[in-house]
Each structure stands twice: as structure tokens, then as C-alpha cells.
PDB file of C-alpha atoms in Angstrom:
ATOM      1  CA  UNK A 602     110.204  73.478 118.333  1.00 50.00           C
ATOM      2  CA  UNK A 603     113.708  74.692 117.578  1.00 50.00           C
ATOM      3  CA  UNK A 604     112.671  75.863 114.100  1.00 49.00           C
ATOM      4  CA  UNK A 605     109.732  77.736 115.564  1.00 48.00           C
ATOM      5  CA  UNK A 606     111.974  79.419 118.115  1.00 45.00           C
ATOM      6  CA  UNK A 607     114.438  80.401 115.405  1.00 44.00           C
ATOM      7  CA  UNK A 608     111.614  81.771 113.275  1.00 42.00           C
ATOM      8  CA  UNK A 609     110.333  83.819 116.211  1.00 37.00           C
ATOM      9  CA  UNK A 610     113.801  85.218 116.890  1.00 39.00           C
ATOM     10  CA  UNK A 611     114.170  86.104 113.204  1.00 39.00           C
ATOM     11  CA  UNK A 612     110.828  87.932 113.119  1.00 35.00           C
ATOM     12  CA  UNK A 613     111.684  89.849 116.278  1.00 37.00           C
ATOM     13  CA  UNK A 614     115.100  90.774 114.890  1.00 40.00           C
ATOM     14  CA  UNK A 615     113.558  92.045 111.657  1.00 36.00           C
ATOM     15  CA  UNK A 616     110.956  94.022 113.593  1.00 41.00           C
ATOM     16  CA  UNK A 617     113.682  95.552 115.755  1.00 43.00           C
ATOM     17  CA  UNK A 618     115.699  96.484 112.668  1.00 42.00           C
ATOM     18  CA  UNK A 619     112.636  98.068 111.030  1.00 48.00           C
ATOM     19  CA  UNK A 620     111.877  99.984 114.217  1.00 49.00           C
ATOM     20  CA  UNK A 621     115.456 101.224 114.443  1.00 56.00           C
ATOM     21  CA  UNK A 622     115.341 102.432 110.832  1.00 54.00           C
ATOM     22  CA  UNK A 623     112.011 104.189 111.384  1.00 62.00           C
ATOM     23  CA  UNK A 624     113.316 105.878 114.534  1.00 58.00           C
ATOM     24  CA  UNK A 625     116.379 107.067 112.671  1.00 68.00           C
ATOM     25  CA  UNK A 626     114.129 108.429 109.920  1.00 83.00           C
ATOM     26  CA  UNK A 627     112.043 110.632 112.220  1.00 94.00           C
ATOM     27  CA  UNK A 628     114.760 111.679 114.668  1.00 92.00           C
ATOM     28  CA  UNK A 629     115.318 115.400 114.295  1.00 92.00           C
ATOM     29  CA  UNK A 630     112.212 115.938 112.132  1.00 94.00           C
ATOM     30  CA  UNK A 631     108.888 117.558 113.043  1.00 93.00           C
ATOM     31  CA  UNK A 632     107.578 114.043 113.785  1.00 95.00           C
ATOM     32  CA  UNK A 633     110.141 113.795 116.556  1.00 96.00           C
ATOM     33  CA  UNK A 634     107.859 114.900 119.375  1.00 94.00           C
ATOM     34  CA  UNK A 635     110.268 113.978 122.153  1.00 93.00           C
ATOM     35  CA  UNK A 636     111.697 116.604 124.457  1.00 92.00           C
ATOM     36  CA  UNK A 637     114.697 116.918 122.112  1.00 93.00           C
ATOM     37  CA  UNK A 638     112.577 117.355 118.973  1.00 94.00           C
ATOM     38  CA  UNK A 639     113.098 120.473 116.822  1.00 93.00           C
ATOM     39  CA  UNK A 640     109.505 121.602 116.388  1.00 89.00           C
ATOM     40  CA  UNK A 641     107.339 123.893 118.526  1.00 91.00           C
ATOM     41  CA  UNK A 642     104.938 121.037 119.305  1.00 92.00           C
ATOM     42  CA  UNK A 643     106.686 118.483 121.507  1.00 91.00           C
ATOM     43  CA  UNK A 644     106.771 116.931 124.943  1.00 91.00           C
ATOM     44  CA  UNK A 645     108.311 118.588 127.952  1.00 89.00           C
ATOM     45  CA  UNK A 646     109.424 115.254 129.404  1.00 88.00           C
ATOM     46  CA  UNK A 647     109.235 112.249 127.045  1.00 90.00           C
ATOM     47  CA  UNK A 648     112.614 111.196 125.648  1.00 91.00           C
ATOM     48  CA  UNK A 649     111.379 108.392 123.346  1.00 91.00           C
ATOM     49  CA  UNK A 650     110.528 109.261 119.748  1.00 92.00           C
ATOM     50  CA  UNK A 651     108.293 106.297 118.896  1.00 92.00           C
ATOM     51  CA  UNK A 652     105.927 106.396 121.887  1.00 90.00           C
ATOM     52  CA  UNK A 653     103.743 109.143 120.423  1.00 92.00           C
ATOM     53  CA  UNK A 654     102.450 106.699 117.805  1.00 92.00           C
ATOM     54  CA  UNK A 655     103.495 103.216 118.956  1.00 91.00           C
ATOM     55  CA  UNK A 656     103.382 101.099 122.115  1.00 87.00           C
ATOM     56  CA  UNK A 657     106.046  98.419 122.490  1.00 81.00           C
ATOM     57  CA  UNK A 658     103.777  95.776 124.012  1.00 80.00           C
ATOM     58  CA  UNK A 659     100.136  96.859 123.958  1.00 72.00           C
ATOM     59  CA  UNK A 660      98.320  98.626 121.181  1.00 67.00           C
ATOM     60  CA  UNK A 661      95.009 100.457 120.868  1.00 64.00           C
ATOM     61  CA  UNK A 662      93.684  98.114 118.174  1.00 65.00           C
ATOM     62  CA  UNK A 663      93.813 100.265 115.042  1.00 64.00           C
ATOM     63  CA  UNK A 664      97.090  98.662 113.979  1.00 69.00           C
ATOM     64  CA  UNK A 665      99.538  96.395 115.827  1.00 70.00           C
ATOM     65  CA  UNK A 666     101.354  98.452 118.453  1.00 88.00           C
ATOM     66  CA  UNK A 667      99.395 101.605 117.565  1.00 91.00           C
ATOM     67  CA  UNK A 668      99.333 103.878 120.608  1.00 91.00           C
ATOM     68  CA  UNK A 669      96.620 106.400 119.793  1.00 90.00           C
ATOM     69  CA  UNK A 670      92.832 106.441 119.815  1.00 87.00           C
ATOM     70  CA  UNK A 671      90.840 107.303 116.708  1.00 88.00           C
ATOM     71  CA  UNK A 672      89.656 110.904 116.550  1.00 89.00           C
ATOM     72  CA  UNK A 673      85.961 111.209 117.249  1.00 82.00           C
ATOM     73  CA  UNK A 674      85.588 113.922 114.629  1.00 81.00           C
ATOM     74  CA  UNK A 675      82.991 113.954 111.882  1.00 86.00           C
ATOM     75  CA  UNK A 676      84.921 115.041 108.814  1.00 89.00           C
ATOM     76  CA  UNK A 677      83.655 117.119 105.919  1.00 85.00           C
ATOM     77  CA  UNK A 678      84.915 115.008 103.040  1.00 79.00           C
ATOM     78  CA  UNK A 679      86.222 115.635  99.530  1.00 69.00           C
ATOM     79  CA  UNK A 680      83.433 116.126  97.006  1.00 62.00           C
ATOM     80  CA  UNK A 681      83.254 115.073  93.378  1.00 49.00           C
ATOM     81  CA  UNK A 682      83.055 118.692  92.234  1.00 46.00           C
ATOM     82  CA  UNK A 683      86.792 118.293  91.644  1.00 49.00           C
ATOM     83  CA  UNK A 684      87.146 114.508  91.378  1.00 58.00           C
ATOM     84  CA  UNK A 685      85.114 112.966  88.580  1.00 59.00           C
ATOM     85  CA  UNK A 686      85.585 109.430  89.869  1.00 58.00           C
ATOM     86  CA  UNK A 687      82.948 109.990  92.544  1.00 59.00           C
ATOM     87  CA  UNK A 688      80.347 111.595  90.266  1.00 53.00           C
ATOM     88  CA  UNK A 689      78.612 113.853  92.757  1.00 52.00           C
ATOM     89  CA  UNK A 690      79.034 111.812  95.918  1.00 61.00           C
ATOM     90  CA  UNK A 691      81.332 112.469  98.828  1.00 67.00           C
ATOM     91  CA  UNK A 692      84.511 110.501  99.185  1.00 75.00           C
ATOM     92  CA  UNK A 693      84.429 107.840 101.930  1.00 85.00           C
ATOM     93  CA  UNK A 694      85.090 108.731 105.542  1.00 87.00           C
ATOM     94  CA  UNK A 695      88.771 108.455 106.495  1.00 92.00           C
ATOM     95  CA  UNK A 696      89.934 105.100 107.800  1.00 93.00           C
ATOM     96  CA  UNK A 697      93.128 103.077 108.069  1.00 93.00           C
ATOM     97  CA  UNK A 698      96.380 105.024 107.884  1.00 95.00           C
ATOM     98  CA  UNK A 699      94.554 108.277 107.055  1.00 95.00           C
ATOM     99  CA  UNK A 700      92.539 108.146 110.267  1.00 94.00           C
ATOM    100  CA  UNK A 701      95.736 107.382 112.137  1.00 94.00           C
ATOM    101  CA  UNK A 702      97.344 110.525 110.689  1.00 96.00           C
ATOM    102  CA  UNK A 703      94.281 112.563 111.608  1.00 96.00           C
ATOM    103  CA  UNK A 704      94.498 111.421 115.238  1.00 94.00           C
ATOM    104  CA  UNK A 705      97.102 114.212 115.468  1.00 95.00           C
ATOM    105  CA  UNK A 706      96.529 116.385 112.433  1.00 96.00           C
ATOM    106  CA  UNK A 707      92.827 117.112 112.906  1.00 95.00           C
ATOM    107  CA  UNK A 708      93.848 119.265 115.875  1.00 95.00           C
ATOM    108  CA  UNK A 709      91.275 117.869 118.309  1.00 93.00           C
ATOM    109  CA  UNK A 710      93.556 115.501 120.242  1.00 91.00           C
ATOM    110  CA  UNK A 711      96.787 116.420 122.002  1.00 92.00           C
ATOM    111  CA  UNK A 712      99.699 114.757 120.229  1.00 92.00           C
ATOM    112  CA  UNK A 713     100.814 113.499 123.641  1.00 91.00           C
ATOM    113  CA  UNK A 714      97.441 111.882 124.410  1.00 90.00           C
ATOM    114  CA  UNK A 715      98.616 108.316 123.928  1.00 90.00           C
ATOM    115  CA  UNK A 716      97.028 105.132 125.210  1.00 88.00           C
ATOM    116  CA  UNK A 717     100.166 103.930 127.012  1.00 85.00           C
ATOM    117  CA  UNK A 718     102.952 106.185 128.284  1.00 78.00           C
ATOM    118  CA  UNK A 719     101.662 108.960 130.520  1.00 66.00           C
ATOM    119  CA  UNK A 720     104.759 111.134 130.181  1.00 70.00           C
ATOM    120  CA  UNK A 721     103.928 111.780 126.523  1.00 70.00           C
ATOM    121  CA  UNK A 722     100.731 113.529 127.582  1.00 67.00           C
ATOM    122  CA  UNK A 723     102.347 116.922 128.051  1.00 80.00           C
ATOM    123  CA  UNK A 724     102.617 117.526 124.296  1.00 88.00           C
ATOM    124  CA  UNK A 725      99.724 119.789 123.148  1.00 91.00           C
ATOM    125  CA  UNK A 726      97.302 119.518 120.245  1.00 93.00           C
ATOM    126  CA  UNK A 727      98.286 120.964 116.866  1.00 95.00           C
ATOM    127  CA  UNK A 728      96.889 124.520 116.728  1.00 95.00           C
ATOM    128  CA  UNK A 729      94.896 125.782 113.766  1.00 96.00           C
ATOM    129  CA  UNK A 730      97.651 128.294 113.010  1.00 95.00           C
ATOM    130  CA  UNK A 731     100.186 125.531 112.359  1.00 94.00           C
ATOM    131  CA  UNK A 732     101.092 124.320 108.867  1.00 92.00           C
ATOM    132  CA  UNK A 733     100.640 120.796 110.237  1.00 94.00           C
ATOM    133  CA  UNK A 734      96.971 121.471 111.042  1.00 96.00           C
ATOM    134  CA  UNK A 735      94.528 119.779 108.662  1.00 95.00           C
ATOM    135  CA  UNK A 736      91.377 120.075 110.744  1.00 94.00           C
ATOM    136  CA  UNK A 737      88.051 118.381 110.106  1.00 93.00           C
ATOM    137  CA  UNK A 738      87.259 119.980 106.751  1.00 91.00           C
ATOM    138  CA  UNK A 739      88.754 117.693 104.108  1.00 88.00           C
ATOM    139  CA  UNK A 740      86.657 119.087 101.256  1.00 82.00           C
ATOM    140  CA  UNK A 741      89.639 120.763  99.611  1.00 81.00           C
ATOM    141  CA  UNK A 742      92.001 117.811  99.908  1.00 85.00           C
ATOM    142  CA  UNK A 743      92.668 114.810  97.707  1.00 87.00           C
ATOM    143  CA  UNK A 744      90.154 112.094  98.664  1.00 87.00           C
ATOM    144  CA  UNK A 745      91.467 109.271 100.812  1.00 90.00           C
ATOM    145  CA  UNK A 746      90.307 105.879 102.040  1.00 91.00           C
ATOM    146  CA  UNK A 747      88.581 104.912  98.779  1.00 90.00           C
ATOM    147  CA  UNK A 748      89.184 101.557  97.135  1.00 92.00           C
ATOM    148  CA  UNK A 749      91.183 101.935  93.929  1.00 93.00           C
ATOM    149  CA  UNK A 750      89.524  99.641  91.381  1.00 92.00           C
ATOM    150  CA  UNK A 751      89.756  99.180  87.633  1.00 91.00           C
ATOM    151  CA  UNK A 752      86.073 100.162  87.417  1.00 88.00           C
ATOM    152  CA  UNK A 753      86.831 103.454  89.179  1.00 86.00           C
ATOM    153  CA  UNK A 754      89.779 103.988  86.814  1.00 88.00           C
ATOM    154  CA  UNK A 755      87.542 103.425  83.792  1.00 86.00           C
ATOM    155  CA  UNK A 756      84.892 105.888  85.030  1.00 81.00           C
ATOM    156  CA  UNK A 757      87.473 108.495  85.946  1.00 80.00           C
ATOM    157  CA  UNK A 758      89.270 108.184  82.612  1.00 84.00           C
ATOM    158  CA  UNK A 759      86.147 109.149  80.692  1.00 79.00           C
ATOM    159  CA  UNK A 760      86.777 112.817  81.408  1.00 72.00           C
ATOM    160  CA  UNK A 761      89.389 113.346  84.105  1.00 68.00           C
ATOM    161  CA  UNK A 762      93.182 113.041  84.193  1.00 74.00           C
ATOM    162  CA  UNK A 763      93.934 109.441  83.219  1.00 87.00           C
ATOM    163  CA  UNK A 764      94.705 107.041  86.027  1.00 91.00           C
ATOM    164  CA  UNK A 765      97.002 104.049  85.992  1.00 94.00           C
ATOM    165  CA  UNK A 766      95.714 100.511  86.316  1.00 96.00           C
ATOM    166  CA  UNK A 767      95.339  98.859  89.703  1.00 97.00           C
ATOM    167  CA  UNK A 768      98.288  96.589  88.931  1.00 97.00           C
ATOM    168  CA  UNK A 769     100.537  99.594  88.166  1.00 97.00           C
ATOM    169  CA  UNK A 770      99.525 101.463  91.309  1.00 97.00           C
ATOM    170  CA  UNK A 771     100.024  98.376  93.444  1.00 98.00           C
ATOM    171  CA  UNK A 772     103.485  97.964  91.925  1.00 97.00           C
ATOM    172  CA  UNK A 773     104.244 101.592  92.843  1.00 96.00           C
ATOM    173  CA  UNK A 774     103.244 100.753  96.447  1.00 96.00           C
ATOM    174  CA  UNK A 775     100.727 103.580  96.496  1.00 97.00           C
ATOM    175  CA  UNK A 776      97.868 101.480  97.937  1.00 97.00           C
ATOM    176  CA  UNK A 777      97.355  99.920 101.335  1.00 97.00           C
ATOM    177  CA  UNK A 778      96.631  96.233 101.946  1.00 96.00           C
ATOM    178  CA  UNK A 779      92.964  96.778 101.005  1.00 96.00           C
ATOM    179  CA  UNK A 780      93.826  98.605  97.754  1.00 97.00           C
ATOM    180  CA  UNK A 781      92.858 101.945  99.272  1.00 96.00           C
ATOM    181  CA  UNK A 782      94.459 105.321  98.639  1.00 94.00           C
ATOM    182  CA  UNK A 783      95.523 106.821 101.968  1.00 96.00           C
ATOM    183  CA  UNK A 784      97.603 109.732 103.240  1.00 96.00           C
ATOM    184  CA  UNK A 785     100.523 107.312 103.154  1.00 97.00           C
ATOM    185  CA  UNK A 786     100.137 106.975  99.384  1.00 97.00           C
ATOM    186  CA  UNK A 787     101.869 110.355  99.110  1.00 96.00           C
ATOM    187  CA  UNK A 788     103.515 110.784 102.510  1.00 97.00           C
ATOM    188  CA  UNK A 789     105.942 108.632 104.485  1.00 97.00           C
ATOM    189  CA  UNK A 790     105.546 109.434 108.198  1.00 96.00           C
ATOM    190  CA  UNK A 791     108.938 107.872 108.955  1.00 95.00           C
ATOM    191  CA  UNK A 792     111.069 109.817 106.471  1.00 94.00           C
ATOM    192  CA  UNK A 793     111.405 113.514 105.711  1.00 94.00           C
ATOM    193  CA  UNK A 794     114.348 112.982 103.363  1.00 92.00           C
ATOM    194  CA  UNK A 795     112.607 114.584 100.374  1.00 92.00           C
ATOM    195  CA  UNK A 796     111.580 117.823 102.086  1.00 88.00           C
ATOM    196  CA  UNK A 797     114.655 119.662 100.832  1.00 82.00           C
ATOM    197  CA  UNK A 798     113.882 118.890  97.196  1.00 81.00           C
ATOM    198  CA  UNK A 799     110.074 118.960  97.179  1.00 84.00           C
ATOM    199  CA  UNK A 800     109.456 121.360 100.048  1.00 86.00           C
ATOM    200  CA  UNK A 801     106.618 119.077 101.170  1.00 90.00           C
ATOM    201  CA  UNK A 802     106.871 117.474 104.614  1.00 92.00           C
ATOM    202  CA  UNK A 803     107.362 113.698 104.635  1.00 96.00           C
ATOM    203  CA  UNK A 804     106.818 113.429 100.879  1.00 95.00           C
ATOM    204  CA  UNK A 805     107.461 110.224  98.950  1.00 95.00           C
ATOM    205  CA  UNK A 806     109.196 111.981  96.062  1.00 93.00           C
ATOM    206  CA  UNK A 807     111.517 114.827  95.238  1.00 91.00           C
ATOM    207  CA  UNK A 808     108.788 116.686  93.320  1.00 89.00           C
ATOM    208  CA  UNK A 809     105.006 116.743  92.966  1.00 87.00           C
ATOM    209  CA  UNK A 810     104.850 115.088  89.565  1.00 90.00           C
ATOM    210  CA  UNK A 811     106.952 112.167  90.748  1.00 92.00           C
ATOM    211  CA  UNK A 812     104.438 111.324  93.449  1.00 94.00           C
ATOM    212  CA  UNK A 813     101.356 112.101  91.358  1.00 93.00           C
ATOM    213  CA  UNK A 814     102.641 109.782  88.648  1.00 95.00           C
ATOM    214  CA  UNK A 815     102.371 106.824  90.973  1.00 95.00           C
ATOM    215  CA  UNK A 816      98.597 106.866  90.312  1.00 94.00           C
ATOM    216  CA  UNK A 817      98.068 109.404  87.520  1.00 93.00           C
ATOM    217  CA  UNK A 818      99.118 108.973  83.909  1.00 89.00           C
ATOM    218  CA  UNK A 819     100.339 112.171  82.211  1.00 82.00           C
TER     219      UNK A 819
END
């Protein structure tokens, strides 16, 4: 019993440390939607930075402690006209981390419309005029939510820019737990440290080629 209690305390301590680091990473960035945030889209009352995405005790089900509902949008998806791996079929519908990102960035749900924490509800939806707006038309974006397999790599490498093996891309931490490419393959929602070098919000590298090279072989 004592070992179990110690293990529980350790897990909670690690979770608290991770949460503290994530909060420090977004504080003062455009993902800081609290009343003290720097961007034009923010709450008029909520002082907590994490509540817009996370609930401390009850989550919405998408991920543990996730505090937003999935967007009900039907998305126009990336087409194989530009990505040979799909050979004429649409990329899969967004899921996982990508759908979580789109619960704000598709512009249909107010960023303050959380499941728990009513005071966050005063923050508006992202307008179509904002750089942060992605919308429901994903046809011109890199495909997301597809499973990255060696078979897909082999098909793609017949005529497109060569891709790295599944093992290499896993090692680069560019895939989720289901070996899917997601928005988080290129973007880190908890850190905007590379914006100054790359100019891209919440990017995982100082330049485009650095991030592309996590999956693509030049």
C-alpha cells in the first residue's frame, strides 16, 4: 500500500511539473488566452492560462483533462493532387491532436467555449481575418491524421519527395501514439520559442527545413 501511495504521489508530482512547464511555455504567447494575454483574442475575465484547453479534474473525453468539445464541422480535406501518397483520394478526416487544434482554429467555436469553467466563455471565436484562422477548407494544407506506414513511404517514394522510414520518424517524435501525422508533428502548442527564428507560430524548429526533415529525406 505504501509503495502504491508513493507511486501515486510521484505521478502527481511529475504531472504537476509538466503542467507548470507547459504553462510557462504559453504564458505571454498568443495561446495565452487569459485576461492578461497579449493577443486580440482573449478572455475579459479568466485569469488562468490552461483552462481554455484543459480541465483540472474533469475532461470532455477527447484526451485526459481536455476541456473542449470537438468541432462539428465537415472539413474539406487535402487531396492527392499535391500529395502522391494518397493517389487520388482525400486525406483522412482530422482526428486526435489535429481535431483538438481545430476546435479553436476552424473559427466555428468561441475559444472560451470550454466544457468546464464558465468564466472562459467570454473569449470570442477566431475571425476569418486572423492569421490564426484555418477554417474548414483544409485542401491547401499538409494532410493530417493519416497513419504513417512503411507501405505509404514506399508508394510515396516512387515519384514524390522521399520520406524517411517509420522508425526514423518515430525517433524524431513526429508521430502520435497511433503513428499518425498530426498538427503537433510540426507545431508545439505549449512553446513559441522558435517563432523568432522561423517566423512560424509554435513551430518545432528554427527553420522550415529542420521540421520538414523530421519526415522528409532531402
